[in-house]
Amino acid sequence: MIRIAHTQWAEMKEPLLSPFGFKGGSLSELWQIIVGMRDEDGALGMGVGVQSVLWSDSRVFVRYGEAAGNALMADLTSYALTLAGESSCETPIHLLEQLVPEALAYGRVRTGISDLRTTFALNALVAIDQAAWALYSRGRAGGFDKLVPEAYAHALAPPQSELAGIPVIGYGLSDEAIRHLLDEGYFLLKIKIGADPDQDGDLDKMLMWDMQRLTTIHGIASAYDTAYTLSGKIVYYLDANGRYDTKARLMRLLEHAERIGALERIVLLEEPFDEKSEIDVSDVPVRCAADESVHDEQDARLRIDMGYGAMALKPIAKTMSVSLKVAAYAHRRGVPCFCADLTANPLLADWNKTLAAFLAPLPELKIGAVEMNGYQNYKNWERMLRMHPLSGAPWIEPDRGIYRLDERFFATLGGALSVSSHYEARLYEEMGQPS
């Protein structure tokens, strides 16, 4: 039982090294939301979320801009914390089930978007959910697999001691930087497609840009091999973020991939179409993965019935509670899952690794995988590393593209539910907001 007596939140604005482009737009900073929850005994549970308005509902980003959009999402967090204050629930999953509909309804009023995507509300609730799991874990022995409620534990595989780091290949990443990643040992590249090169919404230009981008990257990656894939080749994970309008246009991209010898290397194609689309993908010649379109088990069922063959789980963007529910349903349907990133801070990234370590590898890989791109994008990454409660632990940063997880990682859940003195100090500075 979780009994919440007091809540507090604060924000930190973390600048990016350069504009991070996807969905045809770009970000210059990411707001980190720090949430503290105290129970009746004064124990503190802490969560540190990262907001991405462009990812969660690009219409808010377009209508309000980056800063105002972030302020709106932070307002949702504050509202949800007010609802959570002085409440009790059996598990964090139960708490989230109470908060999501209320936060979503509030967000639709505040943004003026009547069909605001559920991902926007979930993104706003990540820090609250993580803080609730931290309180829930107090006094409970064992690792993550012992913490997960029995109804969802069947989705967990035996823990893996190695996770492949998945770097993101954004629109503007240079050829030299891509080679550097491959030289470092990375072998599964997440390639952002769906660019808007002239910022005019021309989808034909988008397709031509994507074709050329894939040609360039494949040309570079073909010079490398790896011991971690069944084929021995570098493999690709294409992320369209819903930018393609028709299957015919998507098939033109994949036909191009086949012509250049890249099709066999595509192990994932994430969210090719808008989440409201009902396009069946069962005949698409690569495994399509659902991400933004899945907010619960019902959405997972719909996407799997439409031919989607993988689920991207995002404890760092859609909460651990939702991720476990989706993982459990996907497992029953025999659909693999993996953990994707949202440019998480180091502490939140280890919350992602905690679940990723208990997921079976994708069929083409010999080890598990987790997307991590914070080190590629944050200007102050080194300072953020020092804010991790277990700063310096060997699993926090990759070794030759691999996150190596030891007994301490599994015993502490990577430090993801520990209290960071740095974030706690920030939480109670003058800018901290009582809910």
Coordinates of C-alpha atoms in Angstrom, one line a residue:
M1 CA 0.0 0.0 0.0
I2 CA 1.2 3.5 -0.9
R3 CA 0.0 6.3 1.3
I4 CA 1.0 9.7 0.0
A5 CA 1.1 12.5 2.6
H6 CA 3.0 15.3 0.8
T7 CA 4.2 16.1 -2.7
Q8 CA 6.6 18.6 -4.2
W9 CA 7.9 19.3 -7.7
A10 CA 10.5 21.4 -9.5
E11 CA 11.8 21.8 -13.0
M12 CA 15.2 22.0 -14.6
K13 CA 15.8 23.2 -18.1
E14 CA 18.6 21.2 -19.8
P15 CA 20.0 22.7 -23.1
L16 CA 20.9 20.4 -25.9
L17 CA 24.2 20.4 -27.8
S18 CA 22.5 21.3 -31.0
P19 CA 18.9 21.2 -32.3
F20 CA 17.5 17.6 -32.1
G21 CA 15.3 17.0 -35.1
F22 CA 12.5 14.6 -35.6
K23 CA 8.8 14.6 -36.7
G24 CA 9.8 17.4 -39.0
G25 CA 10.7 19.8 -36.1
S26 CA 13.5 20.2 -33.6
L27 CA 14.2 20.8 -29.9
S28 CA 16.7 23.1 -28.3
E29 CA 16.2 22.0 -24.6
L30 CA 14.4 19.4 -22.6
W31 CA 12.7 20.1 -19.3
Q32 CA 13.5 17.7 -16.4
I33 CA 10.7 17.5 -13.9
I34 CA 11.6 16.4 -10.4
V35 CA 8.8 15.0 -8.2
G36 CA 9.1 14.1 -4.5
M37 CA 6.4 12.1 -2.6
R38 CA 6.5 11.5 1.1
D39 CA 4.5 8.9 2.8
E40 CA 3.0 9.1 6.3
D41 CA 6.3 8.1 7.9
G42 CA 8.2 10.8 6.0
A43 CA 10.0 8.4 3.6
L44 CA 10.8 10.1 0.3
G45 CA 10.2 8.7 -3.1
M46 CA 11.6 10.6 -6.0
G47 CA 11.1 10.6 -9.8
V48 CA 12.9 12.6 -12.4
G49 CA 11.0 12.8 -15.8
V50 CA 12.0 14.3 -19.1
Q51 CA 9.4 16.2 -21.1
S52 CA 9.1 16.0 -24.9
V53 CA 6.2 18.0 -26.2
L54 CA 7.2 17.5 -29.9
W55 CA 7.3 13.7 -29.4
S56 CA 4.1 13.3 -27.3
D57 CA 1.9 15.6 -29.4
S58 CA 3.5 17.7 -32.0
R59 CA 0.4 19.8 -32.4
V60 CA 1.0 21.4 -29.0
F61 CA 4.6 22.1 -30.1
V62 CA 3.5 23.7 -33.3
R63 CA 0.7 25.8 -31.7
Y64 CA 2.5 27.0 -28.6
G65 CA 6.2 26.7 -29.3
E66 CA 8.8 24.9 -27.3
A67 CA 8.8 26.9 -24.1
A68 CA 5.1 27.4 -23.7
G69 CA 4.5 23.8 -24.7
N70 CA 6.8 22.6 -21.9
A71 CA 5.1 24.9 -19.4
L72 CA 1.7 23.3 -20.3
M73 CA 3.1 19.8 -19.8
A74 CA 4.6 20.8 -16.4
D75 CA 1.2 22.2 -15.5
L76 CA -0.3 18.8 -16.1
T77 CA 2.3 17.3 -13.7
S78 CA 1.4 19.8 -11.1
Y79 CA -2.4 19.1 -11.5
A80 CA -1.9 15.4 -11.2
L81 CA 0.2 15.8 -8.1
T82 CA -2.6 17.8 -6.5
L83 CA -4.9 14.8 -7.2
A84 CA -2.3 12.4 -5.9
G85 CA -1.7 14.3 -2.6
E86 CA -3.0 12.7 0.5
S87 CA -4.2 9.6 -1.4
S88 CA -3.5 5.9 -1.1
C89 CA -3.4 3.0 -3.5
E90 CA -2.3 -0.6 -3.6
T91 CA 0.4 -0.2 -6.3
P92 CA 1.8 2.5 -8.6
I93 CA -0.2 0.9 -11.4
H94 CA -3.4 1.6 -9.6
L95 CA -2.3 5.2 -8.9
L96 CA -1.6 5.8 -12.6
E97 CA -5.0 4.3 -13.6
Q98 CA -6.6 6.9 -11.4
L99 CA -4.5 9.8 -12.7
V100 CA -4.4 9.3 -16.5
P101 CA -8.0 10.1 -17.3
E102 CA -8.1 13.2 -15.1
A103 CA -4.8 14.5 -16.3
L104 CA -5.8 13.9 -20.0
A105 CA -9.1 15.7 -19.5
Y106 CA -7.3 18.6 -17.9
G107 CA -4.7 18.8 -20.6
R108 CA -7.3 18.9 -23.3
V109 CA -8.9 21.9 -21.7
R110 CA -5.5 23.7 -21.0
T111 CA -4.2 23.1 -24.5
G112 CA -7.5 23.7 -26.3
I113 CA -6.9 20.5 -28.3
S114 CA -10.0 18.3 -27.7
D115 CA -8.3 15.1 -28.9
L116 CA -4.9 15.7 -27.2
R117 CA -2.9 12.5 -27.4
T118 CA -2.7 10.3 -24.3
T119 CA 1.1 10.2 -24.7
F120 CA 1.1 13.9 -23.7
A121 CA -0.6 13.1 -20.4
L122 CA 1.6 10.0 -19.8
N123 CA 4.8 12.0 -20.5
A124 CA 3.7 14.4 -17.8
L125 CA 3.1 11.6 -15.4
V126 CA 6.5 9.8 -15.7
A127 CA 8.1 11.5 -12.7
I128 CA 5.0 10.9 -10.6
D129 CA 4.9 7.2 -11.5
Q130 CA 8.6 6.7 -10.8
A131 CA 8.3 8.4 -7.4
A132 CA 5.3 6.1 -6.6
W133 CA 7.4 3.0 -7.5
A134 CA 10.2 4.4 -5.2
L135 CA 7.7 4.5 -2.3
Y136 CA 6.3 1.1 -3.2
S137 CA 9.8 -0.4 -3.2
R138 CA 10.5 0.7 0.4
G139 CA 10.9 -2.3 2.6
R140 CA 10.4 -4.8 -0.2
A141 CA 13.2 -7.3 -0.6
G142 CA 14.6 -8.6 -3.9
G143 CA 15.1 -7.1 -7.3
F144 CA 12.9 -5.6 -9.9
D145 CA 11.3 -9.0 -10.8
K146 CA 10.1 -9.3 -7.1
L147 CA 8.7 -5.7 -7.2
V148 CA 6.5 -6.3 -10.3
P149 CA 3.0 -7.3 -9.4
E150 CA 2.2 -11.0 -10.1
A151 CA -0.3 -10.1 -12.9
Y152 CA 2.5 -8.7 -15.0
A153 CA 5.5 -10.7 -13.9
H154 CA 5.0 -13.4 -16.6
A155 CA 6.3 -10.8 -19.2
L156 CA 9.7 -10.8 -17.6
A157 CA 12.5 -13.0 -19.0
P158 CA 15.6 -14.1 -17.0
P159 CA 17.8 -11.1 -16.4
Q160 CA 20.5 -10.2 -18.9
S161 CA 23.9 -9.0 -17.9
E162 CA 24.6 -7.2 -21.2
L163 CA 22.4 -4.7 -23.1
A164 CA 23.3 -3.2 -26.4
G165 CA 23.2 0.6 -26.4
I166 CA 21.1 1.9 -29.3
P167 CA 22.3 5.4 -30.4
V168 CA 20.1 7.7 -32.4
I169 CA 21.1 8.9 -35.9
G170 CA 19.3 12.2 -36.1
Y171 CA 18.7 14.2 -39.3
G172 CA 21.9 16.2 -38.8
L173 CA 24.3 13.7 -37.5
S174 CA 27.5 13.8 -39.6
D175 CA 29.0 10.9 -41.5
E176 CA 32.1 11.3 -39.2
A177 CA 29.9 11.0 -36.1
I178 CA 28.2 7.9 -37.5
R179 CA 31.6 6.3 -38.1
H180 CA 32.7 7.2 -34.6
L181 CA 29.6 5.4 -33.2
L182 CA 30.4 2.3 -35.2
D183 CA 34.1 2.4 -34.2
E184 CA 32.9 2.5 -30.6
G185 CA 31.1 -0.8 -31.1
Y186 CA 27.5 0.2 -31.6
F187 CA 25.8 -2.2 -33.9
L188 CA 22.0 -1.3 -33.8
L189 CA 21.5 2.2 -35.2
K190 CA 18.2 4.0 -34.7
I191 CA 17.8 6.1 -37.8
K192 CA 15.4 9.0 -37.8
I193 CA 13.4 9.2 -41.0
G194 CA 10.5 11.5 -42.0
A195 CA 12.5 14.7 -42.4
D196 CA 11.0 17.9 -43.7
P197 CA 14.1 19.2 -45.5
D198 CA 12.6 22.5 -46.8
Q199 CA 10.1 22.9 -44.0
D200 CA 7.2 22.9 -46.4
G201 CA 5.5 19.6 -45.6
D202 CA 6.3 18.1 -49.0
L203 CA 6.1 14.3 -48.5
D204 CA 7.7 13.6 -51.9
K205 CA 10.8 15.6 -50.7
M206 CA 10.6 13.7 -47.4
L207 CA 10.8 10.4 -49.2
M208 CA 13.7 11.4 -51.4
W209 CA 15.6 12.7 -48.4
D210 CA 14.9 9.5 -46.5
M211 CA 16.1 7.4 -49.4
Q212 CA 19.4 9.3 -49.7
R213 CA 19.9 9.3 -45.9
L214 CA 19.5 5.5 -45.8
T215 CA 21.9 5.1 -48.8
T216 CA 24.5 7.2 -47.0
I217 CA 24.2 5.4 -43.7
H218 CA 24.2 2.0 -45.3
G219 CA 27.3 2.8 -47.3
I220 CA 29.1 3.7 -44.0
A221 CA 27.8 0.7 -42.0
S222 CA 28.5 -1.9 -44.6
A223 CA 32.2 -1.6 -43.8
Y224 CA 31.6 -2.9 -40.3
D225 CA 30.7 -6.2 -38.7
T226 CA 29.7 -7.3 -35.2
A227 CA 29.5 -10.4 -33.0
Y228 CA 26.2 -9.4 -31.5
T229 CA 23.8 -10.0 -34.4
L230 CA 22.9 -13.4 -35.9
S231 CA 23.9 -12.1 -39.3
G232 CA 27.2 -10.6 -38.1
K233 CA 26.1 -7.3 -39.8
I234 CA 25.3 -3.9 -38.4
V235 CA 21.5 -3.6 -38.3
Y236 CA 19.0 -0.7 -38.5
Y237 CA 16.0 0.5 -36.6
L238 CA 14.1 3.1 -38.6
D239 CA 11.9 5.6 -36.7
A240 CA 9.3 7.4 -38.8
N241 CA 7.4 9.0 -35.9
G242 CA 4.2 8.7 -37.9
R243 CA 5.4 10.8 -40.8
Y244 CA 4.3 8.5 -43.7
D245 CA 0.8 9.0 -45.1
T246 CA 0.3 5.9 -47.2
K247 CA 1.6 2.3 -47.4
A248 CA 2.5 3.0 -51.0
R249 CA 4.9 5.7 -50.1
L250 CA 6.4 3.6 -47.3
M251 CA 6.9 0.7 -49.7
R252 CA 8.8 3.0 -52.1
L253 CA 11.3 3.6 -49.3
L254 CA 11.6 -0.2 -48.6
E255 CA 11.9 -1.0 -52.2
H256 CA 14.8 1.4 -52.3
A257 CA 16.3 -0.3 -49.2
E258 CA 16.1 -3.6 -51.0
R259 CA 17.8 -2.2 -54.1
I260 CA 20.8 -1.0 -52.1
G261 CA 21.0 -4.1 -50.0
A262 CA 19.8 -2.5 -46.7
L263 CA 16.3 -4.2 -46.4
E264 CA 17.7 -7.4 -44.7
R265 CA 19.3 -5.2 -42.1
I266 CA 16.2 -3.4 -41.0
V267 CA 15.1 -5.2 -37.8
L268 CA 12.5 -2.5 -36.7
L269 CA 10.4 0.1 -38.5
E270 CA 8.8 2.2 -35.8
E271 CA 5.5 4.0 -36.1
P272 CA 5.4 4.5 -39.9
F273 CA 1.9 6.0 -39.8
D274 CA 0.0 8.4 -37.6
E275 CA -1.5 6.7 -34.6
K276 CA -5.0 7.4 -35.8
S277 CA -4.3 5.4 -39.0
E278 CA -5.9 2.0 -39.5
I279 CA -3.4 0.9 -42.1
D280 CA -2.6 -2.9 -41.8
V281 CA 1.1 -3.5 -42.0
S282 CA 1.0 -7.3 -42.0
D283 CA 2.4 -7.3 -45.6
V284 CA 5.2 -4.8 -45.0
P285 CA 8.5 -6.8 -45.5
V286 CA 10.1 -5.6 -42.2
R287 CA 8.9 -5.8 -38.5
C288 CA 6.9 -2.8 -37.7
A289 CA 7.0 -1.6 -34.1
A290 CA 4.3 0.5 -32.3
D291 CA 5.3 3.3 -30.0
E292 CA 3.3 6.5 -29.6
S293 CA 0.1 4.7 -30.7
V294 CA 0.1 2.4 -27.7
H295 CA -1.1 3.7 -24.4
D296 CA -2.6 0.5 -22.8
E297 CA -3.3 -3.1 -23.5
Q298 CA -6.3 -2.2 -25.8
D299 CA -4.0 -0.2 -28.1
A300 CA -1.5 -3.0 -28.1
R301 CA -4.2 -5.5 -29.1
L302 CA -5.3 -3.2 -32.0
R303 CA -1.8 -2.7 -33.3
I304 CA -0.9 -6.4 -33.1
D305 CA -4.1 -7.2 -34.9
M306 CA -3.0 -4.7 -37.6
G307 CA 0.3 -6.7 -38.1
Y308 CA 2.7 -4.8 -35.8
G309 CA 5.3 -7.3 -34.6
A310 CA 7.1 -5.4 -31.8
M311 CA 6.2 -3.0 -29.0
A312 CA 8.5 -0.1 -28.0
L313 CA 8.2 0.3 -24.2
K314 CA 9.1 3.6 -22.7
P315 CA 9.1 3.7 -18.9
I316 CA 10.9 7.0 -19.4
A317 CA 8.2 8.5 -21.5
K318 CA 4.9 6.6 -20.9
T319 CA 5.6 5.4 -17.3
M320 CA 6.8 2.1 -16.0
S321 CA 3.2 1.2 -15.1
V322 CA 1.9 1.4 -18.6
S323 CA 5.1 -0.3 -20.0
L324 CA 4.5 -3.3 -17.8
K325 CA 0.9 -3.6 -18.8
V326 CA 1.7 -3.5 -22.5
A327 CA 4.6 -5.9 -22.0
A328 CA 2.4 -8.4 -20.4
Y329 CA -0.2 -8.3 -23.2
A330 CA 2.5 -8.5 -25.9
H331 CA 4.1 -11.5 -24.2
R332 CA 0.7 -13.3 -24.3
R333 CA 0.6 -12.6 -28.0
G334 CA 4.2 -13.7 -28.6
V335 CA 5.3 -10.2 -29.7
P336 CA 8.8 -9.0 -28.7
C337 CA 9.3 -5.8 -26.8
F338 CA 12.3 -3.5 -26.3
C339 CA 12.9 -0.2 -24.4
A340 CA 13.3 3.0 -26.4
D341 CA 14.6 6.4 -25.2
L342 CA 13.3 9.9 -25.0
T343 CA 16.7 11.5 -24.4
A344 CA 16.5 10.6 -20.7
N345 CA 18.8 11.9 -18.0
P346 CA 21.2 9.3 -16.5
L347 CA 18.9 8.5 -13.5
L348 CA 15.9 8.0 -15.7
A349 CA 17.9 6.1 -18.2
D350 CA 18.6 3.4 -15.5
W351 CA 14.9 3.1 -14.9
N352 CA 14.7 2.1 -18.6
K353 CA 17.6 -0.3 -18.3
T354 CA 15.9 -1.9 -15.3
L355 CA 13.0 -3.1 -17.5
A356 CA 15.2 -3.7 -20.6
A357 CA 17.3 -6.2 -18.6
F358 CA 14.3 -8.4 -18.1
L359 CA 13.1 -8.5 -21.7
A360 CA 14.1 -11.2 -24.1
P361 CA 16.4 -10.1 -27.0
L362 CA 14.9 -9.2 -30.4
P363 CA 15.0 -12.3 -32.7
E364 CA 17.9 -10.9 -34.8
L365 CA 20.1 -10.0 -31.7
K366 CA 22.2 -12.2 -29.4
I367 CA 21.7 -9.9 -26.4
G368 CA 19.1 -7.4 -25.2
A369 CA 19.0 -3.8 -26.3
V370 CA 18.1 -0.4 -24.9
E371 CA 18.0 2.9 -26.7
M372 CA 20.1 5.6 -25.0
N373 CA 20.9 9.0 -26.6
G374 CA 21.2 11.4 -23.8
Y375 CA 25.0 11.4 -24.0
Q376 CA 24.7 12.4 -27.6
N377 CA 22.4 15.3 -27.0
Y378 CA 22.7 17.0 -23.6
K379 CA 25.1 20.0 -23.3
N380 CA 25.7 19.3 -19.6
W381 CA 25.8 15.5 -19.7
E382 CA 28.8 15.2 -17.5
R383 CA 27.2 17.3 -14.8
M384 CA 24.0 15.2 -15.1
L385 CA 26.1 12.1 -14.6
R386 CA 27.3 13.5 -11.2
M387 CA 23.6 14.0 -10.2
H388 CA 23.0 10.2 -10.4
P389 CA 22.7 8.8 -6.8
L390 CA 25.2 6.1 -7.7
S391 CA 27.4 8.3 -9.9
G392 CA 30.4 6.4 -11.2
A393 CA 28.7 3.0 -11.2
P394 CA 30.1 0.9 -14.1
W395 CA 26.7 0.3 -15.8
I396 CA 25.8 4.0 -16.2
E397 CA 27.9 4.4 -19.3
P398 CA 28.5 2.0 -22.1
D399 CA 31.6 -0.1 -22.6
R400 CA 32.2 -0.6 -26.4
G401 CA 28.6 0.1 -27.0
I402 CA 27.4 -2.4 -24.4
Y403 CA 25.9 -1.7 -20.9
R404 CA 27.3 -4.3 -18.6
L405 CA 25.0 -5.0 -15.6
D406 CA 26.5 -6.5 -12.5
E407 CA 25.0 -7.8 -9.2
R408 CA 24.9 -4.3 -7.7
F409 CA 22.8 -3.1 -10.6
F410 CA 20.2 -5.7 -10.1
A411 CA 20.2 -5.2 -6.3
T412 CA 19.8 -1.5 -6.5
L413 CA 17.7 -1.3 -9.7
G414 CA 20.5 0.7 -11.1
G415 CA 19.9 3.4 -8.5
A416 CA 16.8 4.5 -10.4
L417 CA 14.6 4.5 -7.2
S418 CA 17.3 5.9 -4.9
V419 CA 17.2 9.5 -3.7
S420 CA 19.7 11.8 -5.5
S421 CA 20.9 14.4 -3.0
H422 CA 21.4 16.8 -6.0
Y423 CA 17.9 16.5 -7.2
E424 CA 16.5 16.6 -3.7
A425 CA 18.3 19.9 -3.1
R426 CA 16.9 21.2 -6.3
L427 CA 13.4 20.0 -5.3
Y428 CA 13.4 22.2 -2.2
E429 CA 15.0 25.3 -3.6
E430 CA 12.9 28.4 -4.0
M431 CA 11.7 27.3 -7.4
G432 CA 10.2 24.0 -6.1
Q433 CA 6.5 24.1 -6.3
P434 CA 4.3 22.6 -3.6
S435 CA 1.3 20.8 -5.1

